[in-house]
Amino acid sequence: MYEIAFLNLVLIFFKLNSNLTKTQGAVFFVKSSSNLFSIYQINWVNVLL
């Protein structure tokens, strides 16, 4: 459930920030999935909501 919510929020982030390049988006996704998702996944979702 958290995995789906996380991916949906990442996609929303990309849509709202269309000025991001694909490289920046990839770096953001890697950092978020390795750091935030493993350590702060629940807090990260709550902050964006």
Tab-separated table of C-alpha atoms in Angstrom:
chain	number	residue	atom	x	y	z
A	1	MET	CA	0.000	0.000	0.000
A	2	TYR	CA	2.750	2.434	0.913
A	3	GLU	CA	4.650	1.480	-2.227
A	4	ILE	CA	1.691	2.456	-4.412
A	5	ALA	CA	1.109	5.703	-2.525
A	6	PHE	CA	4.807	6.572	-2.806
A	7	LEU	CA	4.910	5.990	-6.565
A	8	ASN	CA	1.709	7.964	-7.081
A	9	LEU	CA	3.118	10.921	-5.148
A	10	VAL	CA	6.328	10.785	-7.190
A	11	LEU	CA	4.317	10.875	-10.423
A	12	ILE	CA	2.280	13.818	-9.108
A	13	PHE	CA	5.510	15.591	-8.167
A	14	PHE	CA	6.842	15.141	-11.700
A	15	LYS	CA	3.613	16.476	-13.213
A	16	LEU	CA	3.555	19.539	-10.968
A	17	ASN	CA	7.236	20.206	-11.610
A	18	SER	CA	7.361	19.720	-15.362
A	19	ASN	CA	10.513	21.871	-15.527
A	20	LEU	CA	12.521	18.969	-14.104
A	21	THR	CA	14.652	17.187	-16.654
A	22	LYS	CA	14.574	13.406	-16.895
A	23	THR	CA	18.008	13.237	-15.274
A	24	GLN	CA	16.943	15.363	-12.314
A	25	GLY	CA	13.779	13.299	-12.016
A	26	ALA	CA	15.777	10.065	-12.014
A	27	VAL	CA	18.152	11.381	-9.348
A	28	PHE	CA	15.197	12.535	-7.232
A	29	PHE	CA	13.520	9.148	-7.584
A	30	VAL	CA	16.665	7.225	-6.650
A	31	LYS	CA	17.357	9.396	-3.620
A	32	SER	CA	13.741	9.284	-2.483
A	33	SER	CA	13.343	5.552	-2.947
A	34	SER	CA	16.652	4.736	-1.224
A	35	ASN	CA	16.483	7.240	1.628
A	36	LEU	CA	12.971	8.534	2.256
A	37	PHE	CA	11.105	5.368	1.318
A	38	SER	CA	13.227	3.111	3.509
A	39	ILE	CA	13.488	5.437	6.515
A	40	TYR	CA	10.829	8.125	6.368
A	41	GLN	CA	8.218	6.603	4.033
A	42	ILE	CA	5.252	7.285	6.329
A	43	ASN	CA	6.449	10.742	7.398
A	44	TRP	CA	7.196	11.713	3.780
A	45	VAL	CA	3.681	10.769	2.691
A	46	ASN	CA	2.156	12.673	5.605
A	47	VAL	CA	4.173	15.809	4.835
A	48	LEU	CA	3.011	15.904	1.215
A	49	LEU	CA	-0.594	15.235	2.183
